[in-house]
Coordinates of C-alpha atoms in Angstrom, one line a residue:
S24 CA -59.0 -205.0 -13.3
Y25 CA -57.6 -204.9 -9.9
T26 CA -58.6 -202.7 -6.9
F27 CA -55.9 -201.6 -4.4
S28 CA -56.8 -201.0 -0.8
S29 CA -55.0 -197.6 -0.6
A30 CA -53.2 -195.0 -2.7
G31 CA -49.4 -194.7 -3.2
A32 CA -46.6 -196.5 -5.0
K33 CA -47.8 -200.0 -5.8
T34 CA -46.3 -203.2 -7.5
L35 CA -48.7 -205.8 -9.0
Y36 CA -47.5 -209.4 -9.7
A37 CA -49.1 -211.6 -12.4
W38 CA -49.2 -215.5 -12.2
A39 CA -50.7 -218.3 -14.2
K40 CA -51.4 -222.1 -13.5
D41 CA -52.4 -225.1 -15.7
A42 CA -54.8 -228.0 -15.1
A43 CA -52.1 -230.0 -13.4
G44 CA -51.6 -227.2 -10.9
N45 CA -48.3 -226.0 -12.2
I46 CA -47.6 -222.3 -11.2
S47 CA -45.8 -220.0 -13.6
S48 CA -43.1 -217.5 -12.7
S49 CA -44.4 -214.0 -12.3
L50 CA -44.1 -210.8 -14.2
N51 CA -44.6 -207.5 -12.3
A52 CA -45.5 -204.0 -13.1
S53 CA -45.6 -200.8 -10.9
V54 CA -48.0 -198.0 -10.7
T55 CA -48.3 -194.9 -8.4
I56 CA -51.9 -194.2 -7.5
T57 CA -52.9 -190.6 -6.5
L58 CA -56.4 -190.1 -5.3
T59 CA -58.3 -186.8 -4.8
D60 CA -59.6 -187.0 -1.2
T61 CA -62.9 -185.2 -0.8
T62 CA -64.2 -187.2 2.1
P63 CA -64.2 -185.3 5.4
P64 CA -63.4 -187.0 8.7
T65 CA -66.1 -188.0 11.2
V66 CA -66.0 -187.1 14.9
T67 CA -67.3 -190.3 16.3
A68 CA -67.5 -189.4 20.0
F69 CA -67.1 -186.2 22.1
S70 CA -68.1 -185.7 25.8
I71 CA -67.2 -183.4 28.7
P72 CA -68.5 -183.2 32.3
S73 CA -71.9 -181.5 32.7
T74 CA -70.6 -179.3 35.5
S75 CA -67.3 -177.9 36.6
S76 CA -65.9 -175.7 39.4
S77 CA -63.0 -174.6 37.3
L78 CA -62.5 -172.7 34.0
T79 CA -60.4 -175.6 32.8
V80 CA -62.6 -178.5 31.8
S81 CA -61.3 -182.0 31.1
I82 CA -62.3 -183.8 27.9
T83 CA -63.8 -187.1 28.7
T84 CA -64.0 -188.5 25.1
F85 CA -62.8 -187.2 21.7
T86 CA -62.4 -189.6 18.8
A87 CA -62.5 -189.3 15.0
T88 CA -62.0 -191.4 11.9
D89 CA -61.2 -190.7 8.2
N90 CA -61.0 -192.7 5.0
V91 CA -57.3 -191.7 4.7
G92 CA -56.3 -190.4 8.1
V93 CA -57.1 -187.8 10.7
T94 CA -54.4 -185.1 11.0
G95 CA -55.9 -182.5 13.2
Y96 CA -58.2 -181.9 16.2
L97 CA -59.8 -178.6 17.3
L98 CA -62.2 -177.4 20.0
T99 CA -64.1 -174.1 19.6
E100 CA -66.9 -172.3 21.5
T101 CA -68.7 -171.4 18.2
S102 CA -70.7 -173.6 15.8
S103 CA -69.1 -171.9 12.8
T104 CA -66.9 -174.4 10.8
P105 CA -63.2 -173.5 11.2
L106 CA -60.6 -173.2 8.4
S107 CA -57.9 -175.9 8.1
S108 CA -55.4 -173.0 8.4
D109 CA -56.8 -171.7 11.7
S110 CA -54.5 -171.7 14.7
G111 CA -55.3 -174.1 17.5
W112 CA -55.3 -177.4 15.5
S113 CA -53.4 -180.2 17.3
S114 CA -52.2 -183.5 15.9
T115 CA -53.6 -185.3 18.9
A116 CA -57.0 -185.0 20.6
P117 CA -56.8 -182.4 23.4
T118 CA -57.5 -183.6 26.9
S119 CA -58.7 -180.3 28.4
Y120 CA -60.1 -176.9 27.4
T121 CA -59.9 -173.6 29.3
F122 CA -62.9 -171.2 29.1
S123 CA -62.5 -167.4 29.7
S124 CA -65.4 -167.1 32.0
A125 CA -67.9 -169.0 34.1
G126 CA -71.6 -169.9 33.1
A127 CA -73.4 -172.2 30.7
K128 CA -70.9 -173.1 27.9
T129 CA -71.1 -175.3 24.8
L130 CA -67.9 -176.8 23.3
Y131 CA -67.7 -178.0 19.6
A132 CA -65.3 -180.7 18.5
W133 CA -63.8 -180.8 15.0
A134 CA -61.4 -183.0 13.0
K135 CA -59.5 -182.5 9.7
D136 CA -57.5 -184.7 7.3
A137 CA -54.4 -184.1 5.2
A138 CA -56.4 -182.8 2.3
G139 CA -57.9 -180.1 4.5
N140 CA -61.4 -181.6 4.7
I141 CA -63.2 -180.5 7.9
S142 CA -65.6 -182.7 9.7
S143 CA -69.0 -181.8 11.0
S144 CA -68.9 -181.1 14.7
L145 CA -70.2 -182.8 17.8
N146 CA -70.9 -180.6 20.8
A147 CA -71.3 -181.0 24.5
S148 CA -72.3 -178.5 27.2
V149 CA -71.0 -177.7 30.7
T150 CA -72.1 -175.3 33.4
I151 CA -69.1 -173.7 35.2
T152 CA -69.7 -172.4 38.7
L153 CA -66.6 -170.9 40.3
P154 CA -66.3 -170.9 44.1
T155 CA -67.3 -167.7 45.7
T156 CA -64.3 -165.4 46.5
T157 CA -63.5 -165.7 50.2
T158 CA -62.7 -162.3 51.7
I159 CA -60.6 -162.3 54.9
S160 CA -58.3 -160.1 56.8
P161 CA -54.7 -161.0 57.8
S162 CA -55.8 -161.5 61.4
Q163 CA -58.5 -164.0 60.3
I164 CA -56.3 -166.2 58.1
Q165 CA -55.0 -168.6 60.7
S166 CA -58.5 -169.4 62.0
T167 CA -60.1 -169.4 58.6
I168 CA -57.7 -171.9 57.2
S169 CA -58.8 -174.6 59.6
A170 CA -62.3 -174.2 58.1
G171 CA -60.9 -175.5 54.8
I172 CA -60.3 -172.3 52.9
I173 CA -56.7 -173.3 52.2
V174 CA -55.4 -176.9 52.3
P175 CA -53.5 -179.1 53.2
N176 CA -52.1 -177.1 56.1
S177 CA -54.0 -176.7 59.3
V178 CA -52.1 -173.6 60.2
L179 CA -50.3 -171.0 58.1
T180 CA -46.9 -171.3 59.7
S181 CA -45.6 -174.0 57.4
S182 CA -42.6 -175.5 55.8
T183 CA -44.7 -177.2 53.0
N184 CA -46.5 -175.8 50.0
I185 CA -50.0 -174.3 50.4
T186 CA -52.7 -174.8 47.8
F187 CA -55.5 -172.3 47.6
T188 CA -58.7 -174.2 46.9
Q189 CA -60.8 -171.0 46.7
Q190 CA -60.0 -167.5 45.4
V191 CA -59.0 -165.6 48.5
Q192 CA -59.1 -161.8 48.8
I193 CA -57.0 -160.5 51.7
N194 CA -58.1 -157.0 52.9
F195 CA -55.7 -154.9 54.9
T196 CA -56.7 -152.2 57.4
S197 CA -54.7 -149.7 55.3
G198 CA -57.0 -150.3 52.3
S199 CA -54.5 -152.5 50.4
I200 CA -55.8 -155.8 48.9
M201 CA -54.2 -159.1 47.8
T202 CA -56.2 -161.5 45.6
V203 CA -54.9 -165.0 45.3
P204 CA -56.5 -167.0 42.3
I205 CA -58.1 -170.3 42.8
S206 CA -55.7 -173.3 42.5
T207 CA -52.7 -171.3 43.3
V208 CA -49.9 -173.2 44.9
M209 CA -47.7 -171.1 47.2
S210 CA -44.3 -172.4 48.0
A211 CA -43.2 -172.3 51.6
G212 CA -39.8 -172.4 53.2
T213 CA -38.8 -173.3 56.7
N214 CA -40.9 -171.4 59.3
V215 CA -42.9 -169.2 57.0
D216 CA -45.6 -167.4 59.1
F217 CA -48.2 -166.2 56.7
S218 CA -50.3 -164.8 59.6
Q219 CA -47.9 -161.9 59.6
L220 CA -49.2 -160.4 56.4
S221 CA -49.2 -156.6 56.7
A222 CA -49.8 -153.5 54.6
T223 CA -48.8 -150.0 55.6
S224 CA -47.7 -146.6 54.5
D225 CA -44.5 -147.1 56.5
L226 CA -43.4 -150.8 56.8
G227 CA -41.3 -149.8 59.9
S228 CA -37.8 -148.5 59.5
I229 CA -37.3 -149.7 55.9
S230 CA -34.5 -148.3 53.8
V231 CA -36.0 -146.7 50.7
P232 CA -34.1 -146.9 47.4
T233 CA -32.0 -143.7 46.8
N234 CA -33.8 -140.9 45.1
Y235 CA -37.2 -142.3 45.8
N236 CA -40.0 -141.3 48.2
F237 CA -42.0 -144.2 49.8
V238 CA -45.8 -143.9 49.5
G239 CA -47.0 -147.4 50.4
G240 CA -46.0 -151.0 51.0
L241 CA -46.9 -154.5 51.8
S242 CA -45.2 -157.4 53.5
F243 CA -46.1 -161.0 52.7
G244 CA -45.5 -162.9 55.9
L245 CA -42.2 -163.4 57.7
P246 CA -40.4 -165.9 55.4
S247 CA -37.0 -167.4 56.0
N248 CA -36.8 -168.3 52.3
S249 CA -38.0 -166.6 49.1
L250 CA -41.6 -167.5 48.2
T251 CA -43.1 -168.2 44.8
S252 CA -46.6 -169.0 43.5
T253 CA -47.8 -170.9 40.4
Q254 CA -50.1 -168.0 39.4
G255 CA -49.7 -164.3 39.5
V256 CA -51.2 -162.8 42.7
N257 CA -53.0 -159.5 42.1
I258 CA -51.7 -156.8 44.5
L259 CA -53.3 -153.4 45.2
I260 CA -51.2 -151.1 47.5
F261 CA -53.2 -148.2 48.7
V262 CA -51.3 -144.9 48.4
G263 CA -54.1 -142.3 48.4
A264 CA -56.3 -140.7 45.8
Q265 CA -54.2 -137.6 45.8
Y266 CA -51.7 -139.5 43.6
N267 CA -54.3 -140.5 40.9
G268 CA -52.8 -140.4 37.4
Q269 CA -49.2 -140.4 38.6
T270 CA -46.8 -143.2 37.8
A271 CA -45.2 -145.0 40.8
V272 CA -42.3 -147.5 40.7
V273 CA -42.8 -150.9 42.4
F274 CA -39.8 -152.5 44.2
K275 CA -39.5 -156.0 45.7
K276 CA -37.2 -157.4 48.3
S277 CA -37.1 -161.1 48.8
Y278 CA -35.6 -163.1 51.7
G279 CA -31.8 -162.6 51.8
D280 CA -31.8 -159.6 49.5
T281 CA -29.8 -156.6 50.7
S282 CA -31.4 -154.1 48.4
W283 CA -34.7 -153.4 46.6
S284 CA -35.1 -154.4 43.0
Q285 CA -37.6 -152.7 40.6
I286 CA -40.2 -155.1 39.2
N287 CA -42.9 -152.9 37.7
T288 CA -44.5 -149.5 37.4
C289 CA -48.1 -148.6 38.0
V290 CA -50.3 -145.6 37.2
I291 CA -52.2 -144.7 40.4
N292 CA -56.0 -145.3 39.9
S293 CA -58.6 -144.7 42.6
G294 CA -55.8 -144.4 45.1
F295 CA -54.2 -147.8 44.3
C296 CA -51.0 -149.0 42.8
Q297 CA -51.9 -152.3 41.1
F298 CA -49.6 -155.0 39.8
T299 CA -49.1 -158.8 39.9
S300 CA -46.3 -160.9 41.1
T301 CA -45.3 -164.6 41.5
G302 CA -42.5 -163.9 43.9
F303 CA -43.0 -162.6 47.4
S304 CA -41.6 -161.0 50.5
S305 CA -42.0 -157.3 50.7
F306 CA -43.2 -154.7 48.2
I307 CA -43.0 -150.9 48.2
A308 CA -44.5 -148.2 45.9
C309 CA -42.4 -145.1 45.4
F310 CA -42.2 -141.9 43.4
P311 CA -38.9 -140.7 42.0
V312 CA -37.5 -137.7 43.8
T313 CA -37.6 -134.8 41.4
P314 CA -35.7 -131.9 42.9
I315 CA -37.1 -128.5 42.1
T316 CA -34.4 -127.3 39.7
T317 CA -33.6 -124.1 37.9
P318 CA -31.0 -123.5 35.2
T319 CA -27.5 -123.2 36.4
G320 CA -25.7 -119.9 36.2
G321 CA -22.0 -119.0 35.7
S322 CA -21.3 -117.5 39.1
G323 CA -20.0 -120.8 40.6
I324 CA -22.2 -120.3 43.7
P325 CA -23.5 -123.6 45.0
P326 CA -27.2 -124.4 44.7
K327 CA -29.5 -123.3 47.5
N328 CA -31.2 -125.9 49.8
V329 CA -34.6 -125.8 51.3
I330 CA -35.7 -128.3 53.9
F331 CA -39.3 -128.7 55.4
S332 CA -40.1 -131.2 58.1
G333 CA -42.8 -131.5 60.7
R334 CA -46.1 -133.2 61.6
A335 CA -49.5 -133.4 59.8
F336 CA -51.9 -136.4 59.6
P337 CA -51.2 -140.0 58.7
G338 CA -51.6 -141.0 55.1
G339 CA -52.0 -137.4 53.9
M340 CA -49.6 -135.1 52.1
V341 CA -48.2 -131.6 52.2
K342 CA -48.4 -129.6 49.0
V343 CA -45.6 -127.1 48.4
Y344 CA -46.0 -124.0 46.3
R345 CA -43.2 -121.4 45.7
R346 CA -43.1 -117.9 44.3
S347 CA -40.0 -116.1 43.1
P348 CA -39.6 -113.0 41.0
I349 CA -36.4 -114.2 39.4
E350 CA -38.0 -117.4 38.2
K351 CA -41.1 -115.5 36.9
I352 CA -43.4 -118.1 38.5
L353 CA -47.0 -116.9 38.0
V354 CA -48.6 -115.7 41.2
N355 CA -52.0 -117.2 40.2
S356 CA -50.6 -120.7 39.5
T357 CA -52.5 -123.3 41.5
S358 CA -50.4 -126.4 40.7
P359 CA -48.1 -127.4 43.6
D360 CA -44.3 -127.6 42.9
Y361 CA -44.0 -130.7 45.0
N362 CA -46.1 -133.1 47.0
I363 CA -44.6 -134.3 50.3
Q364 CA -46.0 -137.7 51.5
V365 CA -46.9 -137.9 55.2
D366 CA -46.1 -141.3 56.8
D367 CA -48.5 -143.3 58.8
Q368 CA -47.2 -141.8 62.1
G369 CA -48.1 -138.3 60.8
N370 CA -44.6 -137.1 60.1
F371 CA -43.1 -135.6 56.9
S372 CA -39.7 -134.3 55.7
Q373 CA -38.5 -133.1 52.3
H374 CA -35.2 -131.6 51.0
F375 CA -35.3 -129.4 47.9
I376 CA -32.2 -128.4 46.0
S377 CA -31.0 -126.2 43.2
F378 CA -32.7 -122.8 43.6
F379 CA -31.6 -119.5 42.1
E380 CA -30.4 -116.9 44.5
S381 CA -33.5 -114.8 45.2
N382 CA -36.3 -114.0 47.6
Y383 CA -38.8 -116.8 47.8
I384 CA -42.3 -117.3 49.4
F385 CA -43.2 -120.9 50.1
F386 CA -46.8 -122.0 50.8
L387 CA -47.5 -125.3 52.5
E388 CA -50.9 -126.8 52.3
G389 CA -51.9 -130.0 54.3
I390 CA -54.2 -132.4 52.5
D391 CA -55.7 -135.4 54.4
K392 CA -56.4 -138.8 53.0
N393 CA -59.9 -137.7 51.9
G394 CA -58.5 -134.8 50.0
V395 CA -59.6 -132.1 52.5
S396 CA -57.3 -129.1 52.9
S397 CA -56.2 -127.7 56.3
G398 CA -55.3 -124.3 54.9
I399 CA -52.1 -122.5 54.0
L400 CA -48.9 -121.9 56.0
T401 CA -46.5 -119.3 54.6
F402 CA -42.7 -119.1 54.8
T403 CA -40.3 -116.5 53.3
A404 CA -36.7 -116.9 52.5
N405 CA -33.9 -114.8 51.1
L406 CA -31.6 -117.4 49.5
L407 CA -28.6 -115.2 49.0
S408 CA -24.9 -116.1 49.3
T409 CA -24.6 -119.3 51.4
N410 CA -28.1 -119.0 52.9
D411 CA -30.3 -122.1 53.0
L412 CA -33.8 -122.4 54.5
T413 CA -34.5 -125.1 57.0
V414 CA -37.9 -125.1 58.6
D415 CA -38.5 -127.9 61.1
N416 CA -41.1 -128.7 63.7
I417 CA -43.9 -127.5 61.4
F418 CA -47.3 -128.4 62.9
I419 CA -49.9 -128.5 60.2
P420 CA -53.4 -127.5 61.4
P421 CA -56.1 -130.3 61.4
T422 CA -58.6 -130.6 58.6
V423 CA -62.3 -129.8 59.1
N424 CA -65.0 -131.6 57.2
I425 CA -68.7 -130.7 57.9
Q426 CA -70.8 -133.7 56.9
N427 CA -74.2 -131.8 56.9
S428 CA -73.7 -128.2 55.9
S429 CA -77.3 -127.2 56.2
V430 CA -79.4 -128.1 59.3
A431 CA -82.7 -127.1 60.8
R432 CA -82.4 -125.1 64.0
G433 CA -82.0 -127.5 66.9
G434 CA -80.4 -130.1 64.7
V435 CA -76.9 -131.6 65.0
V436 CA -74.0 -130.7 62.8
K437 CA -71.4 -133.5 62.4
V438 CA -67.8 -132.4 62.1
S439 CA -64.8 -134.7 61.4
G440 CA -61.3 -134.5 60.1
Y441 CA -57.7 -135.6 60.5
A442 CA -54.9 -134.4 62.8
Y443 CA -51.7 -135.7 64.4
P444 CA -52.4 -139.0 66.3
G445 CA -53.3 -138.4 69.9
S446 CA -53.6 -134.6 69.6
S447 CA -56.4 -132.6 71.4
I448 CA -58.6 -130.9 68.9
Q449 CA -60.2 -127.5 69.6
L450 CA -63.1 -126.5 67.3
R451 CA -64.0 -122.9 67.4
V452 CA -67.4 -121.8 66.1
D453 CA -67.9 -118.2 65.0
N454 CA -64.6 -117.5 66.8
F455 CA -65.9 -117.8 70.3
L456 CA -67.5 -121.2 71.1
N457 CA -65.1 -124.0 71.8
I458 CA -65.8 -127.7 71.2
N459 CA -63.2 -130.3 72.1
S460 CA -62.3 -133.7 70.6
T461 CA -59.3 -136.0 70.4
A462 CA -57.6 -137.6 67.4
D463 CA -57.3 -141.4 67.5
K464 CA -54.2 -143.5 66.5
N465 CA -55.0 -142.9 62.8
G466 CA -55.4 -139.2 63.3
Y467 CA -59.1 -139.2 62.9
Y468 CA -61.4 -137.1 65.1
E469 CA -65.1 -136.2 65.1
A470 CA -67.4 -133.9 67.1
T471 CA -71.0 -132.7 67.1
I472 CA -72.5 -129.2 67.3
N473 CA -76.0 -128.8 68.8
T474 CA -77.6 -125.8 67.0
A475 CA -80.5 -125.3 69.5
N476 CA -79.1 -121.9 70.5
Y477 CA -77.8 -120.8 67.1
S478 CA -79.5 -118.1 65.1
P479 CA -80.6 -118.9 61.6
K480 CA -77.7 -117.9 59.5
T481 CA -74.3 -119.1 58.2
H482 CA -71.7 -120.0 60.8
F483 CA -68.1 -120.9 60.4
V484 CA -65.8 -123.5 62.1
I485 CA -62.0 -123.5 62.5
A486 CA -59.8 -125.9 64.3
R487 CA -56.4 -126.3 65.8
Q488 CA -54.6 -129.2 67.5
T489 CA -52.4 -129.4 70.6
D490 CA -50.0 -132.3 71.1
K491 CA -49.4 -134.0 74.4
S492 CA -46.5 -131.7 75.3
G493 CA -48.7 -128.6 74.9
V494 CA -47.5 -127.4 71.5
S495 CA -50.4 -126.0 69.4
S496 CA -50.8 -125.5 65.7
Q497 CA -52.3 -122.5 64.0
F498 CA -56.0 -122.6 63.2
S499 CA -57.2 -124.3 60.1
A500 CA -59.0 -122.8 57.1
S501 CA -62.7 -122.2 57.9
E502 CA -65.6 -124.4 56.9
N503 CA -69.2 -123.2 57.0
F504 CA -72.6 -124.6 58.0
T505 CA -76.0 -123.0 57.8
V506 CA -78.7 -123.1 60.5
S507 CA -82.1 -122.7 58.8
A508 CA -85.5 -121.7 60.1
L509 CA -86.9 -124.3 57.7
K510 CA -87.8 -127.7 59.0
Y511 CA -86.1 -129.4 56.0
P512 CA -83.4 -127.0 54.9
Q513 CA -81.8 -129.6 52.7
A514 CA -84.9 -129.3 50.4
D515 CA -84.1 -125.6 49.7
F516 CA -82.1 -126.5 46.6
N517 CA -81.7 -123.0 45.3
G518 CA -80.9 -121.5 48.7
D519 CA -83.4 -118.7 48.6
G520 CA -84.8 -119.4 52.1
V521 CA -88.2 -120.9 50.9
I522 CA -89.2 -124.2 49.5
D523 CA -91.5 -123.7 46.5
I524 CA -92.1 -124.7 42.9
K525 CA -88.5 -123.8 41.9
D526 CA -87.1 -126.3 44.3
W527 CA -89.7 -128.9 43.1
S528 CA -88.4 -128.3 39.5
I529 CA -84.8 -128.9 40.7
F530 CA -85.8 -132.0 42.7
L531 CA -87.5 -133.5 39.6
S532 CA -84.7 -132.7 37.2
R533 CA -82.2 -134.4 39.5
W534 CA -84.5 -137.3 40.2
N535 CA -84.5 -138.0 36.4
G536 CA -80.8 -137.2 36.0
N537 CA -77.7 -139.2 36.1
A538 CA -76.5 -140.9 39.3
T539 CA -74.4 -137.9 40.4
L540 CA -77.3 -135.5 40.1
R541 CA -79.8 -137.9 41.6
A542 CA -77.7 -138.2 44.7
F543 CA -78.5 -134.6 45.6
D544 CA -82.1 -135.8 46.2
D545 CA -81.1 -138.0 49.1
L546 CA -82.8 -135.8 51.7
N547 CA -82.7 -138.3 54.5
M548 CA -79.0 -139.1 53.7
D549 CA -79.5 -142.9 53.8
G550 CA -77.4 -143.5 50.7
K551 CA -80.3 -144.1 48.3
V552 CA -82.9 -141.9 46.5
D553 CA -86.4 -143.3 46.9
I554 CA -90.0 -142.6 47.9
S555 CA -88.9 -141.6 51.4
D556 CA -87.0 -138.6 49.9
L557 CA -90.0 -137.7 47.8
S558 CA -92.2 -137.8 51.0
I559 CA -89.7 -135.5 52.8
F560 CA -89.7 -133.0 50.0
L561 CA -93.5 -132.9 49.8
R562 CA -93.8 -132.3 53.6
A563 CA -91.1 -129.6 53.4
M564 CA -93.0 -127.9 50.5
K565 CA -96.2 -127.9 52.5
G566 CA -94.4 -126.6 55.6
L567 CA -95.3 -129.7 57.7

């Protein structure tokens, strides 16, 4: 017999010799040896670092042997033996592995041969601790970078690439957010000033794409070249909760571009338009202009035009409702026909086209960025013949929000709202007492009402605003507050004027309810429901 060292096509040569040492010529014969391989490979060594600050972990050692030959290598996060047909096998040992999340992780190493035999595994563990996200504002970036947040540049005005060694979240005063992932490399052209990051609902005198209404934007520095990043940067442009559920179109303009290019769409959620991008300069979120249209007739009369423009409050909107007998629009309809966005200076303008000839009533309702209504303004128009309707210099009344609608006599009622920036606010209580305030640059105002001289009953508040030139708006819709003879009126849950077992039942049911109901038990209004609120209720129930 003869034993070959391996399988395959073989040739064997036969020789003979005599006592004198003479060697014969040979004869040969060939054979093809096919073996059934049932021996799995062996992973002989596998190791990874014990700790990591990145989801991608390097493989320190990964070796394997086989009686015939190793044909595949695989890493998994489970101890279950993989199939030879599974995806992920590579012909060479991998040098790294990327986990999906941080924490304590175990990695398993496998090998296979040509016959599909799978080795047993070796495993190694690693604890991944990602750097804490650093949250900064645009004005902080240049000073923060010197502390080592971003390297290698000592300042952010740079002509070289910038590497983010930590995840950086940039918060803008408008509410917009940019999140740059760890290990992102941002390209930089000549004289790129990253300290000029800005987010606004206006972006200056930008030229919005035709047939679109601008609702929010963001500018990434003042580049003299187009910028790119190695990873997608997550961008949330704040446009306002009034647009929740609507789909906005996202446009981008890079350095040197003469027009905007569409890169994405987003469904507004929690007031934000969210998307990612690896190219940067300026972004805007817009809604397509959808003219209020009606079927065309055969008279050949041109469509009617309606234009509304004026002042309201920054970041809010003006809802437009219309009623017309010819269009058979239901009088009890509560859905607006159009929403006009107010810019961050407090101005608005909108042009509607294609109306039937008819009599119309238009209702305009101002809504501030918190969703509070200022009330309704009404305009009528007879759109006959060549008549159009242009209403300009509209001055929307301020909004009124009463933060504590029930107060013990002698307590303070806090009132706030939004108006045109710089306007003087006149609050009128019960139609005779005036309280004054002033709107800041963002249109926000606040005031307090001391109820020491108010009788226990429900009172109402209305407001109007007057600009610096003396022009006044109409009064707003009214908001109510109640002065109570009770020491803790907020504990009178059923509003019957006494605090008794009925209120105690409501208090307990809310205490054990979901988070929304439980919040009603926050009697001291400190943002949490705890033993302090229980103590207040018990004192109120005892009349202490």
